[in-house]
């Protein structure tokens, strides 16, 4: 992989990094919007996976040799490290995952990173999240069983309001000069264009984006959806989605509803 001429996108202050260094990258994605697919793409573009998933007060430091345990019991990998310290663990040409939203404090703390965001249609992201919980038992065995019995409506009752409210915030990264926000649907539907945009943003030269996507999809990832329990979106899910303001949030994310 060839590195092009890289220059910092940070226009907010006068502290510029050495232009000869590749960027430090932070994924800041909506939940179930291709976080670990993007991680696999970044690895194909020459960036090193830290296996960190960070948030404001702690991080999961996953072990790549214990992927199944990371999927089912992520709390076993919890480390109480505040964001100001966990960000310091990410070096040039490395990346970490997160679902961080761009508050004023987080913008300031991540100003020397390249931020890669991704959003997704809320109906499909909620369905994907429900399938993930039902299969992995990630949130709790009780919720997983409830979803398997009653369908995605059980998940939306529990977590839908939070997910819908937070989804709008991820799009705000696009107002940051050191960030790019992709759509999951573009990544899957037109990978050559989406990966080309991402490579340009990161200062990486890539000759065959479609091949990059093919190799990324073949990589084992932490939350790959193959084999998840199948669920259906029905009238109960749609009625609750409407009541929680899902269509308006979808429009704010750039999706016709």
Coordinates of C-alpha atoms in Angstrom, one line a residue:
X1 CA 0.0 0.0 0.0
X2 CA 1.4 3.4 -1.0
X3 CA 1.0 6.5 1.1
X4 CA 0.2 9.7 -0.8
X5 CA 1.1 13.1 0.4
X6 CA -0.8 13.4 3.7
X7 CA -1.7 16.7 5.3
X8 CA -3.7 17.3 8.4
X9 CA -7.3 18.4 8.2
X10 CA -7.1 20.3 11.4
X11 CA -7.9 23.9 10.7
X12 CA -9.2 24.8 14.1
X13 CA -5.8 25.7 15.6
X14 CA -2.1 26.1 14.6
X15 CA -0.9 22.7 15.9
X16 CA -0.1 20.8 12.8
X17 CA 1.3 17.3 12.7
X18 CA 4.3 16.2 10.6
X19 CA 2.9 15.8 7.1
X20 CA 5.2 12.9 6.4
X21 CA 3.4 10.7 9.0
X22 CA 0.2 8.7 8.2
X23 CA -2.8 9.6 10.3
X24 CA -4.1 8.2 13.5
X25 CA -7.7 7.0 12.8
X26 CA -10.7 6.8 15.0
X27 CA -13.9 5.1 13.8
X28 CA -17.0 7.0 15.2
X29 CA -19.9 5.1 13.8
X30 CA -23.6 4.7 14.5
X31 CA -24.2 1.3 16.1
X32 CA -24.6 -1.5 13.5
X33 CA -23.5 0.7 10.7
X34 CA -20.5 -1.4 9.6
X35 CA -18.1 -0.6 12.3
X36 CA -16.0 -3.8 12.0
X37 CA -16.4 -3.9 8.2
X38 CA -14.8 -0.5 8.2
X39 CA -12.2 -1.8 10.5
X40 CA -11.4 -4.6 8.0
X41 CA -11.3 -2.1 5.2
X42 CA -8.8 0.1 7.2
X43 CA -6.7 -3.0 7.7
X44 CA -6.7 -3.6 4.0
X45 CA -5.6 0.0 3.5
X46 CA -2.5 -0.5 5.6
X47 CA -3.7 0.6 9.0
X48 CA -3.1 -1.5 12.2
X49 CA -6.0 -2.7 14.2
X50 CA -5.5 -1.9 17.9
X51 CA -8.6 -4.0 18.9
X52 CA -9.6 -1.2 21.2
X53 CA -13.2 -0.1 21.4
X54 CA -13.3 3.2 23.3
X55 CA -15.8 5.4 24.9
X56 CA -15.7 8.3 27.3
X57 CA -15.0 6.5 30.6
X58 CA -13.7 3.1 29.6
X59 CA -12.6 0.9 26.7
X60 CA -12.7 -2.7 25.7
X61 CA -9.2 -4.0 24.9
X62 CA -10.1 -7.1 22.9
X63 CA -7.9 -10.1 22.4
X64 CA -7.8 -11.1 18.7
X65 CA -7.3 -14.7 19.7
X66 CA -10.6 -14.6 21.8
X67 CA -13.0 -13.2 19.3
X68 CA -15.9 -15.4 20.3
X69 CA -15.6 -14.4 23.9
X70 CA -15.4 -10.8 22.8
X71 CA -18.6 -11.2 21.0
X72 CA -20.5 -12.8 23.8
X73 CA -18.9 -11.2 26.9
X74 CA -17.3 -7.9 26.0
X75 CA -17.3 -6.8 29.7
X76 CA -14.5 -9.3 30.3
X77 CA -12.3 -7.0 28.3
X78 CA -13.3 -3.7 30.0
X79 CA -10.5 -1.4 31.2
X80 CA -11.4 1.7 33.1
X81 CA -9.4 4.3 31.1
X82 CA -10.9 7.7 30.5
X83 CA -11.0 8.9 26.9
X84 CA -8.2 11.5 27.3
X85 CA -5.8 8.6 28.1
X86 CA -7.2 5.9 25.8
X87 CA -6.7 8.1 22.8
X88 CA -3.0 8.4 23.6
X89 CA -2.7 4.6 23.1
X90 CA -3.4 5.0 19.4
X91 CA -0.3 5.7 17.3
X92 CA 0.2 6.8 13.7
X93 CA -1.1 4.3 11.2
X94 CA -3.3 2.7 13.9
X95 CA -7.0 2.8 14.5
X96 CA -9.6 2.1 17.1
X97 CA -13.4 1.8 17.0
X98 CA -15.9 3.8 18.9
X99 CA -19.5 5.1 18.9
X100 CA -18.4 8.6 20.0
X101 CA -20.6 11.5 19.1
X102 CA -19.0 14.9 18.5
X103 CA -19.5 17.0 21.6
X104 CA -17.4 20.0 22.0
X105 CA -15.1 18.1 24.4
X106 CA -14.7 15.1 22.1
X107 CA -14.0 17.4 19.1
X108 CA -11.2 19.0 21.0
X109 CA -9.8 15.7 22.2
X110 CA -9.8 14.1 18.7
X111 CA -8.6 17.1 16.7
X112 CA -5.4 15.3 15.7
X113 CA -7.1 12.2 14.5
X114 CA -8.8 11.4 11.2
X115 CA -12.4 10.5 12.1
X116 CA -14.2 8.0 10.0
X117 CA -18.0 8.1 10.7
X118 CA -20.7 5.9 9.2
X119 CA -24.5 6.1 9.4
X120 CA -27.2 3.7 8.3
X121 CA -31.0 3.7 7.7
X122 CA -32.5 3.3 11.2
X123 CA -34.9 0.5 10.4
X124 CA -32.1 -1.7 9.1
X125 CA -29.7 -0.7 11.9
X126 CA -32.3 -1.4 14.6
X127 CA -33.1 -4.8 13.0
X128 CA -29.4 -5.7 12.7
X129 CA -28.9 -4.7 16.4
X130 CA -31.9 -6.8 17.5
X131 CA -30.6 -9.8 15.5
X132 CA -27.1 -9.3 17.1
X133 CA -28.5 -9.2 20.7
X134 CA -30.9 -12.1 20.1
X135 CA -27.9 -14.2 18.8
X136 CA -25.2 -13.2 21.1
X137 CA -27.1 -12.4 24.3
X138 CA -24.9 -9.3 24.5
X139 CA -27.2 -7.0 26.5
X140 CA -28.7 -9.7 28.7
X141 CA -30.0 -13.2 28.4
X142 CA -33.5 -11.9 29.3
X143 CA -33.6 -9.4 26.5
X144 CA -32.2 -11.9 24.0
X145 CA -34.9 -14.4 24.9
X146 CA -37.6 -11.6 24.7
X147 CA -36.5 -10.7 21.2
X148 CA -36.5 -14.4 20.1
X149 CA -40.0 -14.7 21.5
X150 CA -41.6 -11.4 20.6
X151 CA -39.5 -10.2 17.7
X152 CA -37.6 -6.9 17.2
X153 CA -40.4 -4.9 18.9
X154 CA -38.9 -6.1 22.3
X155 CA -35.5 -4.6 21.4
X156 CA -37.1 -1.3 20.2
X157 CA -39.1 -1.0 23.4
X158 CA -35.9 -1.4 25.4
X159 CA -33.3 0.5 23.4
X160 CA -35.0 2.1 20.4
X161 CA -35.6 5.5 21.8
X162 CA -31.9 5.8 22.8
X163 CA -30.7 4.6 19.4
X164 CA -33.0 6.9 17.4
X165 CA -32.1 9.9 19.6
X166 CA -28.4 9.3 19.3
X167 CA -28.3 8.5 15.6
X168 CA -28.7 12.1 14.5
X169 CA -25.6 13.1 16.4
X170 CA -23.2 10.9 14.4
X171 CA -24.0 12.9 11.2
X172 CA -22.6 16.0 13.0
X173 CA -19.1 14.7 12.4
X174 CA -19.4 15.8 8.8
X175 CA -19.1 19.4 9.9
X176 CA -15.6 18.6 11.3
X177 CA -12.7 19.3 8.9
X178 CA -10.9 16.2 10.2
X179 CA -13.8 13.9 9.6
X180 CA -15.6 12.0 6.8
X181 CA -19.0 10.4 7.2
X182 CA -20.0 7.6 4.9
X183 CA -23.3 5.8 4.5
X184 CA -23.4 2.1 5.1
X185 CA -25.6 1.7 2.0
X186 CA -23.0 3.4 -0.2
X187 CA -20.3 1.3 1.2
X188 CA -22.2 -1.9 0.3
X189 CA -23.8 -0.7 -2.9
X190 CA -20.9 1.2 -4.5
X191 CA -17.7 0.1 -2.7
X192 CA -15.4 1.4 -5.4
X193 CA -16.7 5.0 -4.9
X194 CA -17.0 4.8 -1.1
X195 CA -13.6 3.2 -0.5
X196 CA -12.1 5.6 -3.0
X197 CA -13.4 8.5 -1.0
X198 CA -12.1 7.0 2.2
X199 CA -8.6 6.3 0.7
X200 CA -8.4 9.9 -0.6
X201 CA -9.4 11.2 2.9
X202 CA -6.7 9.1 4.6
X203 CA -4.0 9.9 2.0
X204 CA -3.7 6.3 0.8
X205 CA -3.3 5.3 -2.9
X206 CA -5.5 2.4 -3.8
X207 CA -5.8 1.1 -7.4
X208 CA -8.7 -1.4 -6.9
X209 CA -11.2 -0.4 -4.2
X210 CA -13.5 -3.3 -5.2
X211 CA -10.8 -5.8 -4.4
X212 CA -10.2 -4.1 -1.1
X213 CA -13.9 -4.6 -0.2
X214 CA -13.8 -8.2 -1.3
X215 CA -10.8 -9.0 0.9
X216 CA -12.3 -7.0 3.8
X217 CA -15.5 -9.0 3.7
X218 CA -13.5 -12.2 3.8
X219 CA -11.8 -11.2 7.0
X220 CA -13.1 -12.5 10.4
X221 CA -14.5 -9.6 12.4
X222 CA -15.9 -9.2 15.9
X223 CA -19.6 -8.7 15.0
X224 CA -19.9 -10.3 11.5
X225 CA -23.7 -10.9 11.0
X226 CA -23.4 -14.3 9.2
X227 CA -25.4 -16.8 11.2
X228 CA -27.5 -14.4 13.2
X229 CA -31.0 -15.3 14.1
X230 CA -33.5 -14.2 11.4
X231 CA -36.2 -11.6 12.4
X232 CA -39.0 -9.8 10.6
X233 CA -40.0 -6.1 10.8
X234 CA -43.7 -6.1 11.1
X235 CA -46.6 -3.8 12.0
X236 CA -45.7 -3.7 15.7
X237 CA -42.1 -2.6 15.0
X238 CA -43.2 0.0 12.5
X239 CA -45.9 1.5 14.8
X240 CA -43.3 1.8 17.6
X241 CA -40.7 3.2 15.3
X242 CA -43.2 5.9 14.1
X243 CA -44.1 6.7 17.7
X244 CA -40.5 7.2 18.7
X245 CA -39.8 9.6 15.9
X246 CA -37.8 7.3 13.7
X247 CA -38.9 8.7 10.4
X248 CA -37.8 12.2 11.3
X249 CA -34.5 10.9 12.5
X250 CA -34.1 9.0 9.3
X251 CA -34.7 12.1 7.2
X252 CA -32.1 14.0 9.3
X253 CA -29.6 11.3 8.4
X254 CA -30.4 11.8 4.7
X255 CA -32.8 8.9 4.1
X256 CA -36.1 9.3 2.3
X257 CA -38.9 7.9 4.5

